mmCIF file of C-alpha atoms in Angstrom:
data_model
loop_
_atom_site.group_PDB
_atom_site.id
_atom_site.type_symbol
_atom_site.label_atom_id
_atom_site.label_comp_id
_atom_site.label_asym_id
_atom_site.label_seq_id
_atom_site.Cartn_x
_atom_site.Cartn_y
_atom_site.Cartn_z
ATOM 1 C CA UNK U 260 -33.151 9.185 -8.677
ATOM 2 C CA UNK U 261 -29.573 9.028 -9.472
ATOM 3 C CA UNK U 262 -28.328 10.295 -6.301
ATOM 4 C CA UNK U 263 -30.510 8.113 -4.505
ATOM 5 C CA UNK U 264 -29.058 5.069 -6.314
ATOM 6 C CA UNK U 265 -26.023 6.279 -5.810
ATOM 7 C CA UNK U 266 -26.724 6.326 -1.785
ATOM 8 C CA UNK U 267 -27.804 3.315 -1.942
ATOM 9 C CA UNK U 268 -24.491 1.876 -3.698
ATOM 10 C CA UNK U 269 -21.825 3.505 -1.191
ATOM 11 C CA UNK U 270 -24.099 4.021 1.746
ATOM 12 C CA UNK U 271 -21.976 1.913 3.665
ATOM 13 C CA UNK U 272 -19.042 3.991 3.017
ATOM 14 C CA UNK U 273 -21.386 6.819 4.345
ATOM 15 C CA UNK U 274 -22.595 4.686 7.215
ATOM 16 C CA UNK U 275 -18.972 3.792 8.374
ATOM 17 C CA UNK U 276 -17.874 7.319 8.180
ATOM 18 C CA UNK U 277 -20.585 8.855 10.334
ATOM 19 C CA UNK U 278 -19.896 5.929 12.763
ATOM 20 C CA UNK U 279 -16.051 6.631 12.767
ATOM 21 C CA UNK U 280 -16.655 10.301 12.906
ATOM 22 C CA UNK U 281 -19.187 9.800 16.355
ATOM 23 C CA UNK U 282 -16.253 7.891 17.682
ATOM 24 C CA UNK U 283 -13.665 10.327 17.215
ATOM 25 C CA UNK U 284 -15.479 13.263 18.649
ATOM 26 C CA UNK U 285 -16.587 11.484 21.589
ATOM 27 C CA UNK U 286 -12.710 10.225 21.997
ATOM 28 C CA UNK U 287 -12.362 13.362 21.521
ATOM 29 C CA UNK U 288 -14.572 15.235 24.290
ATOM 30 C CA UNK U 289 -13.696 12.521 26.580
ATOM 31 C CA UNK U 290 -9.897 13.891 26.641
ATOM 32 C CA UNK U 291 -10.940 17.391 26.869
ATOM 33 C CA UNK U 292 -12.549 16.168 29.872
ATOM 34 C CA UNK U 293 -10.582 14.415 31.404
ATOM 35 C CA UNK U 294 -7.143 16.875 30.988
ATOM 36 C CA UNK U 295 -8.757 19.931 31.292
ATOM 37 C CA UNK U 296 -12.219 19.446 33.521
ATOM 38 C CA UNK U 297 -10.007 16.616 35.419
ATOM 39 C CA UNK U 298 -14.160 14.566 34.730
ATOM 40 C CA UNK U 299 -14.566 11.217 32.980
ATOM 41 C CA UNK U 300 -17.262 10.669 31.232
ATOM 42 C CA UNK U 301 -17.656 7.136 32.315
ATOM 43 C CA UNK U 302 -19.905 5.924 29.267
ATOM 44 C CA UNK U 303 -17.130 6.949 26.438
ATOM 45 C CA UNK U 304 -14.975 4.592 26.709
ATOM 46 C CA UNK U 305 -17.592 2.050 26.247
ATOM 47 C CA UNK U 306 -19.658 3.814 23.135
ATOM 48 C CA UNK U 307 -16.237 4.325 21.596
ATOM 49 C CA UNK U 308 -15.613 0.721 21.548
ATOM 50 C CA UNK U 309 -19.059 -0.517 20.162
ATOM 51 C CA UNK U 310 -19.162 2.178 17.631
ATOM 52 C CA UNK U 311 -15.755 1.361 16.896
ATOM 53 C CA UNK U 312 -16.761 -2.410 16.368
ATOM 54 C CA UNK U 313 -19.452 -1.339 14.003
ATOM 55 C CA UNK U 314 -17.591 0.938 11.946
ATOM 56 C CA UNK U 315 -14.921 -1.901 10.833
ATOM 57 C CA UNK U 316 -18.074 -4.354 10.191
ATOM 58 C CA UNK U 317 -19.774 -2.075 8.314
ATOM 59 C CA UNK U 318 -16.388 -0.782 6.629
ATOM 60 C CA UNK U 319 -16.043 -4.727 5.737
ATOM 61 C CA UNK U 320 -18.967 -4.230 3.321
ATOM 62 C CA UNK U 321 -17.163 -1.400 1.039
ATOM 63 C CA UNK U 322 -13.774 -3.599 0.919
ATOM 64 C CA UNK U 323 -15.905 -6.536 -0.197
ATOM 65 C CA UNK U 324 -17.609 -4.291 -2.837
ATOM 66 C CA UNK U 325 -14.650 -2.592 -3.927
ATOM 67 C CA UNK U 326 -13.213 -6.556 -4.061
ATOM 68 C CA UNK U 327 -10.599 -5.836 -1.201
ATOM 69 C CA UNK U 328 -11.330 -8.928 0.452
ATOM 70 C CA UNK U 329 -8.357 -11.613 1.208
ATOM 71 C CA UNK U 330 -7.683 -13.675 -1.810
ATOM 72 C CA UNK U 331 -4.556 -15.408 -3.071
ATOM 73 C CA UNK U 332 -4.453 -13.552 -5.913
ATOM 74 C CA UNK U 333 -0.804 -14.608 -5.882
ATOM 75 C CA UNK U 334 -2.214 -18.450 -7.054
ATOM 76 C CA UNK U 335 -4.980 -16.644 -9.547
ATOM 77 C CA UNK U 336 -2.603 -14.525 -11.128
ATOM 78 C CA UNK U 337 -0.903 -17.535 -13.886
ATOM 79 C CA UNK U 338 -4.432 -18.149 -15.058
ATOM 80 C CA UNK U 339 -6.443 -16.901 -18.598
ATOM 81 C CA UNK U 340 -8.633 -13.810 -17.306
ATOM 82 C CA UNK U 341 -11.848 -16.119 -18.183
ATOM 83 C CA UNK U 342 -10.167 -18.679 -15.894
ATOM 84 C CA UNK U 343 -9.229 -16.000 -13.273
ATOM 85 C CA UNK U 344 -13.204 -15.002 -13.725
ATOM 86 C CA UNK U 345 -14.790 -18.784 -12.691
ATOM 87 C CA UNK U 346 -12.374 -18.308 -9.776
ATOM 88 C CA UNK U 347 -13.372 -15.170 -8.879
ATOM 89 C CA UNK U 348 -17.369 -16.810 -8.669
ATOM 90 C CA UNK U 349 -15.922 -19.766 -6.818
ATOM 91 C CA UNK U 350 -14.167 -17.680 -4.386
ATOM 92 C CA UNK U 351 -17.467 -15.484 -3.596
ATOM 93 C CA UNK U 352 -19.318 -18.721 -3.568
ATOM 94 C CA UNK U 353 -16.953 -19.895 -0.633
ATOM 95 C CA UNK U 354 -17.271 -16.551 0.622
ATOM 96 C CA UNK U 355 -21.115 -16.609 1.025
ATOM 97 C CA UNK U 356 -20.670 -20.346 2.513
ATOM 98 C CA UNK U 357 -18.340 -19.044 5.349
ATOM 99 C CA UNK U 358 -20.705 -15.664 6.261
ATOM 100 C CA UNK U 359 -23.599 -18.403 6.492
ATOM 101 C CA UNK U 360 -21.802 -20.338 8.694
ATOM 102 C CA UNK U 361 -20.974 -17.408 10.691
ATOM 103 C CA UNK U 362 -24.435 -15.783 10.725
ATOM 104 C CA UNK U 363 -25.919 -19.074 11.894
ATOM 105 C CA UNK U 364 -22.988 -19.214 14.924
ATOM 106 C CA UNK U 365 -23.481 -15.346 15.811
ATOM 107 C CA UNK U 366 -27.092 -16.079 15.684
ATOM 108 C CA UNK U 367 -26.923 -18.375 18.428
ATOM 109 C CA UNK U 368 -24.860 -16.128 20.670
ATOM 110 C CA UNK U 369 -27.259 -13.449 19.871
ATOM 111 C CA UNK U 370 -30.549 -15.454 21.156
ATOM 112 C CA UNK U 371 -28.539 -16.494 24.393
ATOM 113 C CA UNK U 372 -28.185 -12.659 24.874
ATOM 114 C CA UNK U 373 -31.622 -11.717 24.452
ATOM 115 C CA UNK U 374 -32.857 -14.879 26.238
ATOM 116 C CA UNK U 375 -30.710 -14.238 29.198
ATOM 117 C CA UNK U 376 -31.148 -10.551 29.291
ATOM 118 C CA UNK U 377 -27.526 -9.649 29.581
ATOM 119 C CA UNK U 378 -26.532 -5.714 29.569
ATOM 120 C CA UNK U 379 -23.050 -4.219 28.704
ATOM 121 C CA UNK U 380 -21.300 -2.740 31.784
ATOM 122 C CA UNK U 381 -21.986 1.054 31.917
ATOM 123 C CA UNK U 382 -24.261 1.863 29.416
ATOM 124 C CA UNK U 383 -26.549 -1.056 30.589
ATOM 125 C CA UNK U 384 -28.189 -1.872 27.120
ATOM 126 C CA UNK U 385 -28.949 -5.216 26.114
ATOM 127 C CA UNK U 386 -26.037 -6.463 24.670
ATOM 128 C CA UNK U 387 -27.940 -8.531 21.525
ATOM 129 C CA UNK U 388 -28.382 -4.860 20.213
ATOM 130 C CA UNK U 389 -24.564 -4.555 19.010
ATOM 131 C CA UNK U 390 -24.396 -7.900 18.475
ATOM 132 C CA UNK U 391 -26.772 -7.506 15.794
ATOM 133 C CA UNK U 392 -24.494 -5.799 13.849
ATOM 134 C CA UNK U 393 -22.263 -8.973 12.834
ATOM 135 C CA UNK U 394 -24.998 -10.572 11.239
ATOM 136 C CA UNK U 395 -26.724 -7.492 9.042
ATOM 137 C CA UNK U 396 -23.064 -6.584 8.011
ATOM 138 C CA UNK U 397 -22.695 -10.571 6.731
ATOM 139 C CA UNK U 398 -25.679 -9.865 5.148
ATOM 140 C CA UNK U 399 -24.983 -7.131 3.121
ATOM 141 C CA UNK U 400 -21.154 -8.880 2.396
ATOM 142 C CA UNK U 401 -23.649 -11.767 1.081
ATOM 143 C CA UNK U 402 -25.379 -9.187 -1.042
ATOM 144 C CA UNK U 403 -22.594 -7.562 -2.717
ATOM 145 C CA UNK U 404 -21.028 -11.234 -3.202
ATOM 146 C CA UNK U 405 -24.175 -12.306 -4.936
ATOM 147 C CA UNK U 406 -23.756 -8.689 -7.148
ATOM 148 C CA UNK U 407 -20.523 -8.951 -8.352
ATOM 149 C CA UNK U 408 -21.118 -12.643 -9.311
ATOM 150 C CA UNK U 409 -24.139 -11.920 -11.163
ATOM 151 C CA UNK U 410 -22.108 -9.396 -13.079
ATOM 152 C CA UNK U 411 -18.880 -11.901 -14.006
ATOM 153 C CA UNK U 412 -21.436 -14.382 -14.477
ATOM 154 C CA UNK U 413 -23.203 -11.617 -17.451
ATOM 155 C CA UNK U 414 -19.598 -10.616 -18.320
ATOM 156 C CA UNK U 415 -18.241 -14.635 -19.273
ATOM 157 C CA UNK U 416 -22.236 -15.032 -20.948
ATOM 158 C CA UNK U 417 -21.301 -11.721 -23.339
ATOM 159 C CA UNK U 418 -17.699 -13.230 -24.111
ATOM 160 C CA UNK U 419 -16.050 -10.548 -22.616
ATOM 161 C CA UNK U 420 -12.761 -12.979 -21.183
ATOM 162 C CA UNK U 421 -12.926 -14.410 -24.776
ATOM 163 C CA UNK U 422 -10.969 -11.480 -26.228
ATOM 164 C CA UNK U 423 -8.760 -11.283 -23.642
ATOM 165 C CA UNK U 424 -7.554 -15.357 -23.815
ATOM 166 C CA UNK U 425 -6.463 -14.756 -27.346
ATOM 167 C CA UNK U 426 -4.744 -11.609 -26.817
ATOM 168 C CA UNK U 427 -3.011 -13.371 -24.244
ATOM 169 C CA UNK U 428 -2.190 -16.311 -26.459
ATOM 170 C CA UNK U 429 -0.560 -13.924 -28.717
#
């Protein structure tokens, strides 16, 4: 069970490193082809790009997890760490807000795509498919979000930050 939970807690890093991997052997093949077999594989080009797409979205999960996101820590860093902490919460919160907002836009785009049947170029597949991507990977950015508050939220409850303002004081 441990391994499994600890799948489950980097599987994006997993995810984004298969997808990356795909990507650079097909880059890969494709200029083997083309230099020595003087072929292009006309499809490549296209795959590369979509799984390329997916790999940073799903890559966008870790760096939230790992709390890599863009802050201005710069602002946060003259504060008390329990004070640094409620700003931390209020950041995700803002956080979450903006993904809604985003997965509500996206979803619109994404329903005009299916509704109108549109297909990408070359590899003629419904172009809602990779689409769908953007919103799952807001999702899961939600998710962790909603994690790492609940655990500042248990940390400030168990005094944690309390320690630290008076050593700080000192």
């Amino acid at each position: 069970m441990n391994k499994f939970k600890h799948f489950l807690n980097n599987f994006e890093y997993y995810l984004a490193a298969i997808l990356l991997g795909l990507m650079t052997l097909l880059c890969f093949v494709q200029v083997i082809s083309r230099y020595v077999f003087s072929y292009s594989i006309t499809w490549a080009e296209e795959l590369s790009v979509i799984l390329f797409i997916t790999s940073i979205f799903i890559g966008a999960i870790g760096g939230t997890r790992r709390n890599q996101h863009m802050r201005l820590e710069m602002v946060v860093d003259h504060f008390s760490p329990k004070t640094k902490a409620v700003l931390k919460v209020i950041s995700n919160i803002v956080f979450i807000l903006v993904c809604c907002v985003l997965i509500y836009a996206i979803w619109i785009n994404i329903q005009n795509l299916f509704t109108y049947k549109m297909k990408t170029p070359i590899l003629k597949i419904p172009k809602w498919i990779p689409y769908v991507v953007l919103p799952f990977s807001l999702c899961l950015i939600i998710f962790r979000l909603i994690q790492e508050n609940i655990n500042i939220i248990k940390d400030i409850k168990a005094g944690k930050y309390d320690n630290a303002d008076e050593e700080r004081k000192e």
